[in-house]
């Protein structure tokens, strides 16, 4: 069914009735309190890309989310959703932000059907808490989210994925059911506990990556995978781009790596490539992978310290490599893959003395541990003060993409661009030095977009300092911009869900005649 003609959205010039006095007086505040949901006044820690809402709602169920959304709709309140807040500074600021729906109290693991490899959780459960609970049954949700403390809802809303997307896909691929609350308070469900496609709207695919602009995700159902019995990481270093194609060939080999990641701290720095080998015959496959990756390859039972981190975390001085992990020689007499007892996650449980033990599993039907305050883990710079970009190209164009990054960096004055991401899936994250000037950042972004355009590449600017953010086109050309607008008009005709946070492409031309 084609989308209806969009109604005229509300604009920032026509604000809702909000009072400046303390407490919750006035019709809007009264309606929120009457919803029965816990409401508090917002503070500076609740700011969304620098914009502070008036109120914060703390619902504990899908029905409570629906109640508060109905109240918001009745009083034309603009709504932004938050989980643990790890990515609230990603993307442009909202043009309006009256109410934040905080999902921290939606923190139950509702159902785990181990025999069907299916789990259903509330959106506020953290990825770490879910991993700990599933590990007790020898199972996993195969997502390597690169941000500590991220919630399930936030991971879906931002379409965040990590190294093992090569083998298992992204959150969109693992999601089989979703419950959402729309802008008017309507509860909508799609999919279920059975792994199959559903007719009609695929809400899971629509809401994954929607940045909170279509509604509030309250529950999600995922298909799971067994935990592998063993894992090994094979790492090699090459001095320049000439050695990269040979390492990239590992992804297409019969050795079947679960991930193939690359890290380059600067345009002239060596490139470090790491392959994850897990599962059956991990020892033998790791040795064969090391042979294929060349004489610099080493095998370790734990990942390098940059693995599954954004380049804005754990920074390394430009032009240098990160310290290597303890190495295990590629000898046929030594076990190469790290093995762990059943019921634990090998990626969370390293050899004694190297990492803390995993968190205790969360009993099903009980609340996961409460979220910590919205403070990111070991940030490079404060939220919103640094540059984080995401570059996607076809897998066959990844070497050309690295070359384009180097050319763009030179054109921008020789800035030190740190690149890290998936060599096989060709999803790369870029960090510019925090002191990069706004004109240099603008030159870099324009030059890189031009450099990857022939390969169909796309660059998104997730974070930037305020002076640079004001000059940068965050999204660049988006071929599906008109389709995205029509979908948003269908789900949020009044434009109240995270307005301004996902405005891509030029606005539609006005119709001045018949």
GROMACS .gro file of C-alpha atoms in nm:
model
  514
    1UNK     CA    1   0.000   0.000   0.000
    2UNK     CA    2   0.153   0.335  -0.095
    3UNK     CA    3   0.209   0.581   0.187
    4UNK     CA    4  -0.059   0.847   0.229
    5UNK     CA    5  -0.001   1.212   0.154
    6UNK     CA    6   0.197   1.344   0.451
    7UNK     CA    7   0.026   1.586   0.684
    8UNK     CA    8   0.192   1.915   0.763
    9UNK     CA    9   0.445   1.845   1.042
   10UNK     CA   10   0.477   2.060   1.348
   11UNK     CA   11   0.773   2.298   1.349
   12UNK     CA   12   1.001   2.440   1.619
   13UNK     CA   13   0.823   2.773   1.576
   14UNK     CA   14   0.504   2.618   1.714
   15UNK     CA   15   0.623   2.476   2.052
   16UNK     CA   16   0.411   2.285   2.301
   17UNK     CA   17   0.283   2.441   2.621
   18UNK     CA   18   0.581   2.413   2.855
   19UNK     CA   19   0.621   2.601   3.183
   20UNK     CA   20   0.956   2.733   3.311
   21UNK     CA   21   0.864   2.691   3.677
   22UNK     CA   22   0.995   2.394   3.880
   23UNK     CA   23   0.805   2.067   3.896
   24UNK     CA   24   0.549   1.950   3.644
   25UNK     CA   25   0.282   2.222   3.625
   26UNK     CA   26   0.073   2.289   3.318
   27UNK     CA   27  -0.123   2.056   3.090
   28UNK     CA   28   0.183   1.879   2.947
   29UNK     CA   29   0.335   1.797   3.284
   30UNK     CA   30  -0.001   1.697   3.430
   31UNK     CA   31  -0.062   1.458   3.139
   32UNK     CA   32   0.276   1.292   3.179
   33UNK     CA   33   0.223   1.244   3.553
   34UNK     CA   34  -0.131   1.113   3.491
   35UNK     CA   35   0.012   0.842   3.265
   36UNK     CA   36   0.127   0.660   3.578
   37UNK     CA   37   0.487   0.642   3.454
   38UNK     CA   38   0.773   0.768   3.669
   39UNK     CA   39   0.867   1.117   3.545
   40UNK     CA   40   1.159   1.333   3.654
   41UNK     CA   41   1.301   1.664   3.544
   42UNK     CA   42   1.593   1.634   3.304
   43UNK     CA   43   1.946   1.746   3.388
   44UNK     CA   44   2.261   1.817   3.194
   45UNK     CA   45   2.354   1.447   3.191
   46UNK     CA   46   2.043   1.384   2.981
   47UNK     CA   47   2.153   1.613   2.698
   48UNK     CA   48   2.112   1.472   2.347
   49UNK     CA   49   2.397   1.600   2.128
   50UNK     CA   50   2.397   1.914   2.343
   51UNK     CA   51   2.018   1.959   2.367
   52UNK     CA   52   1.863   1.900   2.709
   53UNK     CA   53   1.502   1.775   2.728
   54UNK     CA   54   1.250   1.911   2.976
   55UNK     CA   55   1.143   1.576   3.123
   56UNK     CA   56   1.263   1.218   3.144
   57UNK     CA   57   1.015   0.927   3.157
   58UNK     CA   58   1.122   0.595   3.315
   59UNK     CA   59   0.874   0.330   3.194
   60UNK     CA   60   0.902  -0.031   3.310
   61UNK     CA   61   0.695  -0.206   3.043
   62UNK     CA   62   0.577  -0.173   2.685
   63UNK     CA   63   0.237  -0.066   2.815
   64UNK     CA   64   0.392   0.214   3.020
   65UNK     CA   65   0.585   0.333   2.715
   66UNK     CA   66   0.256   0.342   2.525
   67UNK     CA   67   0.091   0.543   2.803
   68UNK     CA   68   0.361   0.808   2.810
   69UNK     CA   69   0.370   0.825   2.429
   70UNK     CA   70  -0.006   0.886   2.419
   71UNK     CA   71   0.040   1.173   2.663
   72UNK     CA   72   0.324   1.313   2.453
   73UNK     CA   73   0.110   1.293   2.138
   74UNK     CA   74  -0.182   1.473   2.302
   75UNK     CA   75   0.044   1.768   2.391
   76UNK     CA   76   0.270   1.773   2.084
   77UNK     CA   77   0.585   1.684   2.276
   78UNK     CA   78   0.897   1.592   2.078
   79UNK     CA   79   1.039   1.262   2.204
   80UNK     CA   80   1.391   1.117   2.205
   81UNK     CA   81   1.467   0.765   2.327
   82UNK     CA   82   1.776   0.678   2.535
   83UNK     CA   83   1.923   0.356   2.669
   84UNK     CA   84   2.258   0.374   2.845
   85UNK     CA   85   2.338   0.693   2.657
   86UNK     CA   86   2.657   0.564   2.494
   87UNK     CA   87   2.559   0.701   2.153
   88UNK     CA   88   2.337   0.999   2.241
   89UNK     CA   89   2.607   1.229   2.100
   90UNK     CA   90   2.606   1.050   1.762
   91UNK     CA   91   2.444   1.240   1.480
   92UNK     CA   92   2.300   1.592   1.458
   93UNK     CA   93   2.122   1.742   1.759
   94UNK     CA   94   1.741   1.721   1.765
   95UNK     CA   95   1.558   2.032   1.655
   96UNK     CA   96   1.316   1.974   1.944
   97UNK     CA   97   1.357   1.762   2.256
   98UNK     CA   98   1.077   1.794   2.512
   99UNK     CA   99   1.069   1.442   2.655
  100UNK     CA  100   1.329   1.168   2.684
  101UNK     CA  101   1.202   0.810   2.718
  102UNK     CA  102   1.474   0.634   2.917
  103UNK     CA  103   1.465   0.254   2.877
  104UNK     CA  104   1.694   0.181   3.174
  105UNK     CA  105   1.404   0.019   3.362
  106UNK     CA  106   1.313  -0.205   3.067
  107UNK     CA  107   1.587  -0.442   3.178
  108UNK     CA  108   1.438  -0.791   3.193
  109UNK     CA  109   1.542  -1.099   2.996
  110UNK     CA  110   1.187  -1.214   2.934
  111UNK     CA  111   1.233  -1.557   2.780
  112UNK     CA  112   1.515  -1.786   2.671
  113UNK     CA  113   1.415  -2.099   2.481
  114UNK     CA  114   1.751  -2.272   2.470
  115UNK     CA  115   1.626  -2.563   2.264
  116UNK     CA  116   1.513  -2.328   1.987
  117UNK     CA  117   1.816  -2.098   2.020
  118UNK     CA  118   1.588  -1.798   2.076
  119UNK     CA  119   1.584  -1.522   2.338
  120UNK     CA  120   1.337  -1.238   2.402
  121UNK     CA  121   1.458  -0.934   2.597
  122UNK     CA  122   1.351  -0.584   2.689
  123UNK     CA  123   1.527  -0.301   2.513
  124UNK     CA  124   1.715  -0.171   2.818
  125UNK     CA  125   1.911  -0.492   2.881
  126UNK     CA  126   2.281  -0.433   2.818
  127UNK     CA  127   2.467  -0.648   2.569
  128UNK     CA  128   2.707  -0.759   2.844
  129UNK     CA  129   2.426  -0.867   3.079
  130UNK     CA  130   2.262  -1.069   2.803
  131UNK     CA  131   2.593  -1.234   2.711
  132UNK     CA  132   2.650  -1.338   3.071
  133UNK     CA  133   2.302  -1.490   3.100
  134UNK     CA  134   2.326  -1.681   2.771
  135UNK     CA  135   2.675  -1.810   2.841
  136UNK     CA  136   2.535  -2.017   3.126
  137UNK     CA  137   2.350  -2.220   2.863
  138UNK     CA  138   2.647  -2.231   2.627
  139UNK     CA  139   2.484  -1.987   2.386
  140UNK     CA  140   2.549  -1.637   2.253
  141UNK     CA  141   2.400  -1.346   2.067
  142UNK     CA  142   2.678  -1.312   1.812
  143UNK     CA  143   2.717  -0.935   1.821
  144UNK     CA  144   3.046  -0.765   1.909
  145UNK     CA  145   2.918  -0.420   1.997
  146UNK     CA  146   3.219  -0.184   2.004
  147UNK     CA  147   3.084   0.030   2.288
  148UNK     CA  148   3.080  -0.092   2.647
  149UNK     CA  149   2.745  -0.066   2.824
  150UNK     CA  150   2.535  -0.043   2.507
  151UNK     CA  151   2.176  -0.163   2.539
  152UNK     CA  152   1.990  -0.393   2.305
  153UNK     CA  153   1.754  -0.113   2.201
  154UNK     CA  154   2.037   0.130   2.134
  155UNK     CA  155   2.230  -0.132   1.939
  156UNK     CA  156   1.929  -0.188   1.714
  157UNK     CA  157   1.841   0.181   1.676
  158UNK     CA  158   2.196   0.265   1.565
  159UNK     CA  159   2.256  -0.061   1.372
  160UNK     CA  160   2.585  -0.109   1.558
  161UNK     CA  161   2.784  -0.422   1.478
  162UNK     CA  162   3.135  -0.547   1.539
  163UNK     CA  163   3.400  -0.782   1.398
  164UNK     CA  164   3.193  -1.101   1.369
  165UNK     CA  165   2.948  -0.949   1.124
  166UNK     CA  166   3.152  -1.139   0.864
  167UNK     CA  167   3.023  -1.476   0.987
  168UNK     CA  168   2.700  -1.403   1.172
  169UNK     CA  169   2.573  -1.083   1.013
  170UNK     CA  170   2.452  -0.772   1.195
  171UNK     CA  171   2.176  -0.711   1.449
  172UNK     CA  172   1.932  -0.676   1.159
  173UNK     CA  173   2.020  -1.032   1.048
  174UNK     CA  174   1.989  -1.186   1.396
  175UNK     CA  175   1.662  -1.013   1.487
  176UNK     CA  176   1.350  -1.228   1.437
  177UNK     CA  177   1.092  -1.032   1.634
  178UNK     CA  178   1.040  -0.682   1.767
  179UNK     CA  179   0.790  -0.485   1.974
  180UNK     CA  180   0.772  -0.109   1.925
  181UNK     CA  181   0.557   0.179   2.040
  182UNK     CA  182   0.471   0.430   1.770
  183UNK     CA  183   0.451   0.807   1.806
  184UNK     CA  184   0.079   0.801   1.889
  185UNK     CA  185   0.117   0.531   2.156
  186UNK     CA  186   0.015   0.237   1.936
  187UNK     CA  187   0.190  -0.091   2.022
  188UNK     CA  188   0.308  -0.282   1.714
  189UNK     CA  189   0.467  -0.626   1.696
  190UNK     CA  190   0.643  -0.808   1.414
  191UNK     CA  191   0.790  -1.156   1.398
  192UNK     CA  192   0.809  -1.385   1.696
  193UNK     CA  193   0.994  -1.676   1.848
  194UNK     CA  194   0.995  -1.884   1.530
  195UNK     CA  195   1.276  -1.815   1.286
  196UNK     CA  196   1.083  -1.725   0.971
  197UNK     CA  197   0.983  -1.425   0.765
  198UNK     CA  198   0.661  -1.240   0.835
  199UNK     CA  199   0.409  -1.082   0.603
  200UNK     CA  200   0.351  -0.709   0.585
  201UNK     CA  201   0.589  -0.452   0.728
  202UNK     CA  202   0.917  -0.594   0.850
  203UNK     CA  203   0.935  -0.370   1.155
  204UNK     CA  204   1.265  -0.521   1.261
  205UNK     CA  205   1.443  -0.413   0.946
  206UNK     CA  206   1.273  -0.073   0.943
  207UNK     CA  207   1.357   0.010   1.304
  208UNK     CA  208   1.715  -0.117   1.290
  209UNK     CA  209   1.922   0.191   1.215
  210UNK     CA  210   1.625   0.427   1.241
  211UNK     CA  211   1.796   0.638   1.511
  212UNK     CA  212   1.474   0.657   1.713
  213UNK     CA  213   1.286   0.842   1.439
  214UNK     CA  214   1.007   0.585   1.388
  215UNK     CA  215   0.912   0.495   1.745
  216UNK     CA  216   1.041   0.337   2.065
  217UNK     CA  217   1.183  -0.017   2.059
  218UNK     CA  218   1.070  -0.195   2.377
  219UNK     CA  219   1.137  -0.566   2.316
  220UNK     CA  220   1.344  -0.774   2.075
  221UNK     CA  221   1.367  -1.143   1.993
  222UNK     CA  222   1.690  -1.285   1.851
  223UNK     CA  223   1.815  -1.611   1.713
  224UNK     CA  224   2.119  -1.739   1.897
  225UNK     CA  225   2.426  -1.948   1.823
  226UNK     CA  226   2.617  -2.200   2.035
  227UNK     CA  227   2.932  -2.070   2.198
  228UNK     CA  228   3.240  -2.199   2.014
  229UNK     CA  229   3.458  -2.440   2.208
  230UNK     CA  230   3.778  -2.260   2.114
  231UNK     CA  231   3.903  -1.938   1.960
  232UNK     CA  232   4.234  -1.807   1.833
  233UNK     CA  233   4.340  -1.473   1.688
  234UNK     CA  234   4.597  -1.459   1.408
  235UNK     CA  235   4.768  -1.122   1.361
  236UNK     CA  236   5.001  -0.999   1.086
  237UNK     CA  237   5.146  -0.660   1.001
  238UNK     CA  238   5.228  -0.515   0.660
  239UNK     CA  239   5.418  -0.189   0.603
  240UNK     CA  240   5.186  -0.042   0.341
  241UNK     CA  241   4.883  -0.101   0.120
  242UNK     CA  242   5.073  -0.330  -0.117
  243UNK     CA  243   5.049  -0.613   0.136
  244UNK     CA  244   4.681  -0.567   0.210
  245UNK     CA  245   4.522  -0.767  -0.077
  246UNK     CA  246   4.702  -1.084   0.031
  247UNK     CA  247   4.572  -1.052   0.386
  248UNK     CA  248   4.221  -0.968   0.267
  249UNK     CA  249   4.218  -1.296   0.072
  250UNK     CA  250   4.194  -1.484   0.403
  251UNK     CA  251   3.824  -1.392   0.422
  252UNK     CA  252   3.743  -1.593   0.108
  253UNK     CA  253   3.956  -1.893   0.200
  254UNK     CA  254   3.828  -2.232   0.317
  255UNK     CA  255   3.964  -2.150   0.663
  256UNK     CA  256   3.637  -1.961   0.729
  257UNK     CA  257   3.745  -1.687   0.969
  258UNK     CA  258   3.466  -1.541   1.180
  259UNK     CA  259   3.616  -1.193   1.150
  260UNK     CA  260   3.897  -1.014   0.970
  261UNK     CA  261   3.979  -0.673   1.118
  262UNK     CA  262   4.232  -0.405   1.030
  263UNK     CA  263   4.388  -0.122   1.231
  264UNK     CA  264   4.599   0.165   1.094
  265UNK     CA  265   4.681   0.449   1.336
  266UNK     CA  266   4.782   0.690   1.058
  267UNK     CA  267   4.796   0.722   0.678
  268UNK     CA  268   5.168   0.631   0.668
  269UNK     CA  269   5.160   0.376   0.948
  270UNK     CA  270   5.184  -0.002   0.898
  271UNK     CA  271   4.857  -0.193   0.885
  272UNK     CA  272   4.777  -0.459   1.143
  273UNK     CA  273   4.532  -0.728   1.035
  274UNK     CA  274   4.379  -0.984   1.273
  275UNK     CA  275   4.169  -1.288   1.184
  276UNK     CA  276   3.944  -1.464   1.436
  277UNK     CA  277   3.932  -1.842   1.402
  278UNK     CA  278   3.674  -2.019   1.617
  279UNK     CA  279   3.491  -2.347   1.648
  280UNK     CA  280   3.585  -2.686   1.509
  281UNK     CA  281   3.958  -2.756   1.459
  282UNK     CA  282   4.048  -2.403   1.561
  283UNK     CA  283   4.410  -2.505   1.632
  284UNK     CA  284   4.475  -2.643   1.286
  285UNK     CA  285   4.285  -2.367   1.108
  286UNK     CA  286   4.473  -2.099   1.302
  287UNK     CA  287   4.806  -2.249   1.197
  288UNK     CA  288   4.695  -2.261   0.834
  289UNK     CA  289   4.574  -1.902   0.859
  290UNK     CA  290   4.910  -1.793   0.998
  291UNK     CA  291   5.085  -1.962   0.706
  292UNK     CA  292   4.856  -1.782   0.462
  293UNK     CA  293   4.905  -1.442   0.630
  294UNK     CA  294   5.280  -1.456   0.594
  295UNK     CA  295   5.600  -1.451   0.802
  296UNK     CA  296   5.486  -1.176   1.042
  297UNK     CA  297   5.179  -1.373   1.155
  298UNK     CA  298   5.148  -1.469   1.519
  299UNK     CA  299   4.876  -1.658   1.704
  300UNK     CA  300   4.732  -1.551   2.039
  301UNK     CA  301   4.461  -1.694   2.265
  302UNK     CA  302   4.312  -1.347   2.323
  303UNK     CA  303   4.239  -1.059   2.083
  304UNK     CA  304   4.467  -0.756   2.037
  305UNK     CA  305   4.375  -0.470   2.266
  306UNK     CA  306   4.220  -0.268   1.983
  307UNK     CA  307   3.982  -0.549   1.883
  308UNK     CA  308   3.613  -0.452   1.882
  309UNK     CA  309   3.687  -0.092   1.985
  310UNK     CA  310   3.625   0.224   1.792
  311UNK     CA  311   3.938   0.419   1.693
  312UNK     CA  312   3.832   0.695   1.933
  313UNK     CA  313   3.900   0.452   2.220
  314UNK     CA  314   4.242   0.341   2.341
  315UNK     CA  315   4.426   0.589   2.117
  316UNK     CA  316   4.772   0.529   1.977
  317UNK     CA  317   5.013   0.804   1.869
  318UNK     CA  318   4.993   0.859   1.492
  319UNK     CA  319   5.239   0.656   1.290
  320UNK     CA  320   5.287   0.382   1.548
  321UNK     CA  321   5.141   0.039   1.609
  322UNK     CA  322   4.967  -0.067   1.927
  323UNK     CA  323   5.166  -0.291   2.162
  324UNK     CA  324   5.139  -0.656   2.054
  325UNK     CA  325   4.961  -0.916   2.260
  326UNK     CA  326   5.168  -1.198   2.415
  327UNK     CA  327   5.256  -1.422   2.124
  328UNK     CA  328   5.238  -1.796   2.082
  329UNK     CA  329   5.475  -1.943   1.829
  330UNK     CA  330   5.318  -2.131   1.541
  331UNK     CA  331   5.449  -2.466   1.658
  332UNK     CA  332   5.268  -2.797   1.603
  333UNK     CA  333   5.347  -2.894   1.963
  334UNK     CA  334   5.155  -2.611   2.129
  335UNK     CA  335   4.779  -2.561   2.164
  336UNK     CA  336   4.699  -2.240   1.983
  337UNK     CA  337   4.331  -2.188   2.048
  338UNK     CA  338   4.217  -2.078   2.392
  339UNK     CA  339   3.970  -2.330   2.540
  340UNK     CA  340   3.726  -2.257   2.819
  341UNK     CA  341   3.492  -2.464   3.035
  342UNK     CA  342   3.135  -2.514   2.913
  343UNK     CA  343   2.898  -2.240   3.019
  344UNK     CA  344   3.136  -1.950   2.974
  345UNK     CA  345   3.194  -1.716   2.685
  346UNK     CA  346   3.548  -1.757   2.548
  347UNK     CA  347   3.566  -1.394   2.445
  348UNK     CA  348   3.478  -1.286   2.798
  349UNK     CA  349   3.692  -1.547   2.977
  350UNK     CA  350   4.064  -1.513   2.903
  351UNK     CA  351   4.345  -1.722   3.056
  352UNK     CA  352   4.396  -1.678   3.432
  353UNK     CA  353   4.549  -1.347   3.528
  354UNK     CA  354   4.467  -1.165   3.206
  355UNK     CA  355   4.102  -1.059   3.236
  356UNK     CA  356   3.842  -1.049   3.513
  357UNK     CA  357   3.587  -1.333   3.521
  358UNK     CA  358   3.256  -1.284   3.342
  359UNK     CA  359   2.959  -1.136   3.519
  360UNK     CA  360   2.724  -1.372   3.697
  361UNK     CA  361   2.436  -1.484   3.472
  362UNK     CA  362   2.106  -1.301   3.508
  363UNK     CA  363   1.819  -1.538   3.597
  364UNK     CA  364   1.547  -1.535   3.334
  365UNK     CA  365   1.252  -1.318   3.420
  366UNK     CA  366   1.459  -1.110   3.664
  367UNK     CA  367   1.599  -0.767   3.615
  368UNK     CA  368   1.946  -0.722   3.475
  369UNK     CA  369   2.190  -0.508   3.677
  370UNK     CA  370   2.095  -0.139   3.668
  371UNK     CA  371   2.271   0.079   3.417
  372UNK     CA  372   2.559   0.293   3.533
  373UNK     CA  373   2.546   0.670   3.480
  374UNK     CA  374   2.581   0.783   3.122
  375UNK     CA  375   2.963   0.795   3.112
  376UNK     CA  376   3.144   0.628   2.820
  377UNK     CA  377   3.424   0.381   2.887
  378UNK     CA  378   3.775   0.521   2.845
  379UNK     CA  379   3.688   0.786   2.588
  380UNK     CA  380   3.950   0.943   2.367
  381UNK     CA  381   3.786   1.280   2.414
  382UNK     CA  382   3.464   1.396   2.572
  383UNK     CA  383   3.140   1.305   2.398
  384UNK     CA  384   3.077   1.517   2.093
  385UNK     CA  385   3.420   1.684   2.108
  386UNK     CA  386   3.601   1.445   1.871
  387UNK     CA  387   3.559   1.319   1.516
  388UNK     CA  388   3.414   0.975   1.446
  389UNK     CA  389   3.318   0.877   1.092
  390UNK     CA  390   3.201   0.558   0.926
  391UNK     CA  391   3.306   0.462   0.574
  392UNK     CA  392   3.135   0.180   0.384
  393UNK     CA  393   3.250   0.052   0.046
  394UNK     CA  394   3.201  -0.274  -0.145
  395UNK     CA  395   3.441  -0.541  -0.010
  396UNK     CA  396   3.635  -0.545  -0.335
  397UNK     CA  397   3.710  -0.173  -0.298
  398UNK     CA  398   3.858  -0.172   0.052
  399UNK     CA  399   4.220  -0.124  -0.061
  400UNK     CA  400   4.116   0.168  -0.281
  401UNK     CA  401   3.925   0.309   0.015
  402UNK     CA  402   4.242   0.311   0.227
  403UNK     CA  403   4.423   0.488  -0.056
  404UNK     CA  404   4.140   0.744  -0.078
  405UNK     CA  405   4.168   0.810   0.296
  406UNK     CA  406   4.539   0.881   0.255
  407UNK     CA  407   4.481   1.120  -0.035
  408UNK     CA  408   4.203   1.302   0.151
  409UNK     CA  409   4.423   1.334   0.460
  410UNK     CA  410   4.700   1.490   0.252
  411UNK     CA  411   4.458   1.727   0.082
  412UNK     CA  412   4.335   1.837   0.427
  413UNK     CA  413   4.687   1.929   0.536
  414UNK     CA  414   4.836   1.594   0.632
  415UNK     CA  415   4.604   1.514   0.922
  416UNK     CA  416   4.660   1.185   1.105
  417UNK     CA  417   4.350   0.974   1.035
  418UNK     CA  418   4.315   0.659   1.243
  419UNK     CA  419   4.128   0.384   1.052
  420UNK     CA  420   3.992   0.068   1.211
  421UNK     CA  421   3.726  -0.180   1.109
  422UNK     CA  422   3.631  -0.482   0.904
  423UNK     CA  423   3.867  -0.563   0.620
  424UNK     CA  424   3.631  -0.829   0.485
  425UNK     CA  425   3.298  -0.647   0.522
  426UNK     CA  426   3.460  -0.313   0.428
  427UNK     CA  427   3.301  -0.116   0.714
  428UNK     CA  428   3.566   0.120   0.848
  429UNK     CA  429   3.559   0.372   1.132
  430UNK     CA  430   3.776   0.682   1.109
  431UNK     CA  431   3.896   0.911   1.387
  432UNK     CA  432   4.051   1.250   1.319
  433UNK     CA  433   4.267   1.423   1.582
  434UNK     CA  434   4.043   1.628   1.814
  435UNK     CA  435   4.233   1.945   1.728
  436UNK     CA  436   4.159   1.915   1.356
  437UNK     CA  437   4.028   2.252   1.238
  438UNK     CA  438   3.681   2.283   1.093
  439UNK     CA  439   3.808   2.381   0.745
  440UNK     CA  440   4.048   2.084   0.742
  441UNK     CA  441   3.769   1.846   0.845
  442UNK     CA  442   3.540   1.988   0.577
  443UNK     CA  443   3.812   1.942   0.315
  444UNK     CA  444   3.880   1.585   0.430
  445UNK     CA  445   3.513   1.482   0.422
  446UNK     CA  446   3.455   1.631   0.075
  447UNK     CA  447   3.774   1.478  -0.066
  448UNK     CA  448   3.705   1.133   0.077
  449UNK     CA  449   3.347   1.126  -0.047
  450UNK     CA  450   3.472   1.221  -0.389
  451UNK     CA  451   3.746   0.957  -0.372
  452UNK     CA  452   3.510   0.667  -0.296
  453UNK     CA  453   3.215   0.779  -0.509
  454UNK     CA  454   3.316   0.572  -0.811
  455UNK     CA  455   3.303   0.256  -0.596
  456UNK     CA  456   2.966   0.348  -0.444
  457UNK     CA  457   3.122   0.430  -0.108
  458UNK     CA  458   2.942   0.629   0.160
  459UNK     CA  459   3.084   0.835   0.447
  460UNK     CA  460   2.880   0.928   0.757
  461UNK     CA  461   3.003   1.177   1.017
  462UNK     CA  462   2.878   1.047   1.352
  463UNK     CA  463   3.048   1.295   1.584
  464UNK     CA  464   3.238   1.620   1.542
  465UNK     CA  465   3.325   1.923   1.758
  466UNK     CA  466   3.052   2.189   1.744
  467UNK     CA  467   3.239   2.430   1.514
  468UNK     CA  468   3.311   2.156   1.261
  469UNK     CA  469   2.968   1.993   1.297
  470UNK     CA  470   2.805   2.320   1.189
  471UNK     CA  471   2.996   2.306   0.858
  472UNK     CA  472   2.981   1.936   0.777
  473UNK     CA  473   2.721   1.748   0.576
  474UNK     CA  474   2.671   1.459   0.820
  475UNK     CA  475   2.520   1.210   0.575
  476UNK     CA  476   2.637   1.299   0.226
  477UNK     CA  477   2.440   1.179  -0.079
  478UNK     CA  478   2.173   0.922   0.013
  479UNK     CA  479   2.001   0.756  -0.279
  480UNK     CA  480   1.708   0.637  -0.068
  481UNK     CA  481   1.646   0.975   0.096
  482UNK     CA  482   1.298   1.019  -0.049
  483UNK     CA  483   1.197   0.667   0.051
  484UNK     CA  484   1.326   0.726   0.404
  485UNK     CA  485   1.117   1.043   0.430
  486UNK     CA  486   0.803   0.861   0.314
  487UNK     CA  487   0.854   0.586   0.572
  488UNK     CA  488   0.901   0.843   0.849
  489UNK     CA  489   0.589   1.032   0.739
  490UNK     CA  490   0.395   0.705   0.758
  491UNK     CA  491   0.511   0.616   1.109
  492UNK     CA  492   0.550   0.966   1.255
  493UNK     CA  493   0.336   1.207   1.047
  494UNK     CA  494   0.376   1.492   1.297
  495UNK     CA  495   0.756   1.466   1.302
  496UNK     CA  496   0.785   1.437   1.681
  497UNK     CA  497   1.024   1.138   1.709
  498UNK     CA  498   1.386   1.257   1.732
  499UNK     CA  499   1.319   1.543   1.489
  500UNK     CA  500   1.626   1.651   1.296
  501UNK     CA  501   1.841   1.354   1.395
  502UNK     CA  502   1.812   1.164   1.066
  503UNK     CA  503   1.735   1.431   0.810
  504UNK     CA  504   1.914   1.300   0.501
  505UNK     CA  505   1.923   1.452   0.155
  506UNK     CA  506   1.767   1.777   0.039
  507UNK     CA  507   1.407   1.847   0.143
  508UNK     CA  508   1.141   1.766  -0.114
  509UNK     CA  509   1.062   2.045  -0.358
  510UNK     CA  510   0.750   2.243  -0.283
  511UNK     CA  511   0.452   2.187  -0.510
  512UNK     CA  512   0.351   2.530  -0.642
  513UNK     CA  513   0.101   2.426  -0.902
  514UNK     CA  514  -0.118   2.155  -1.043
   0.00000   0.00000   0.00000
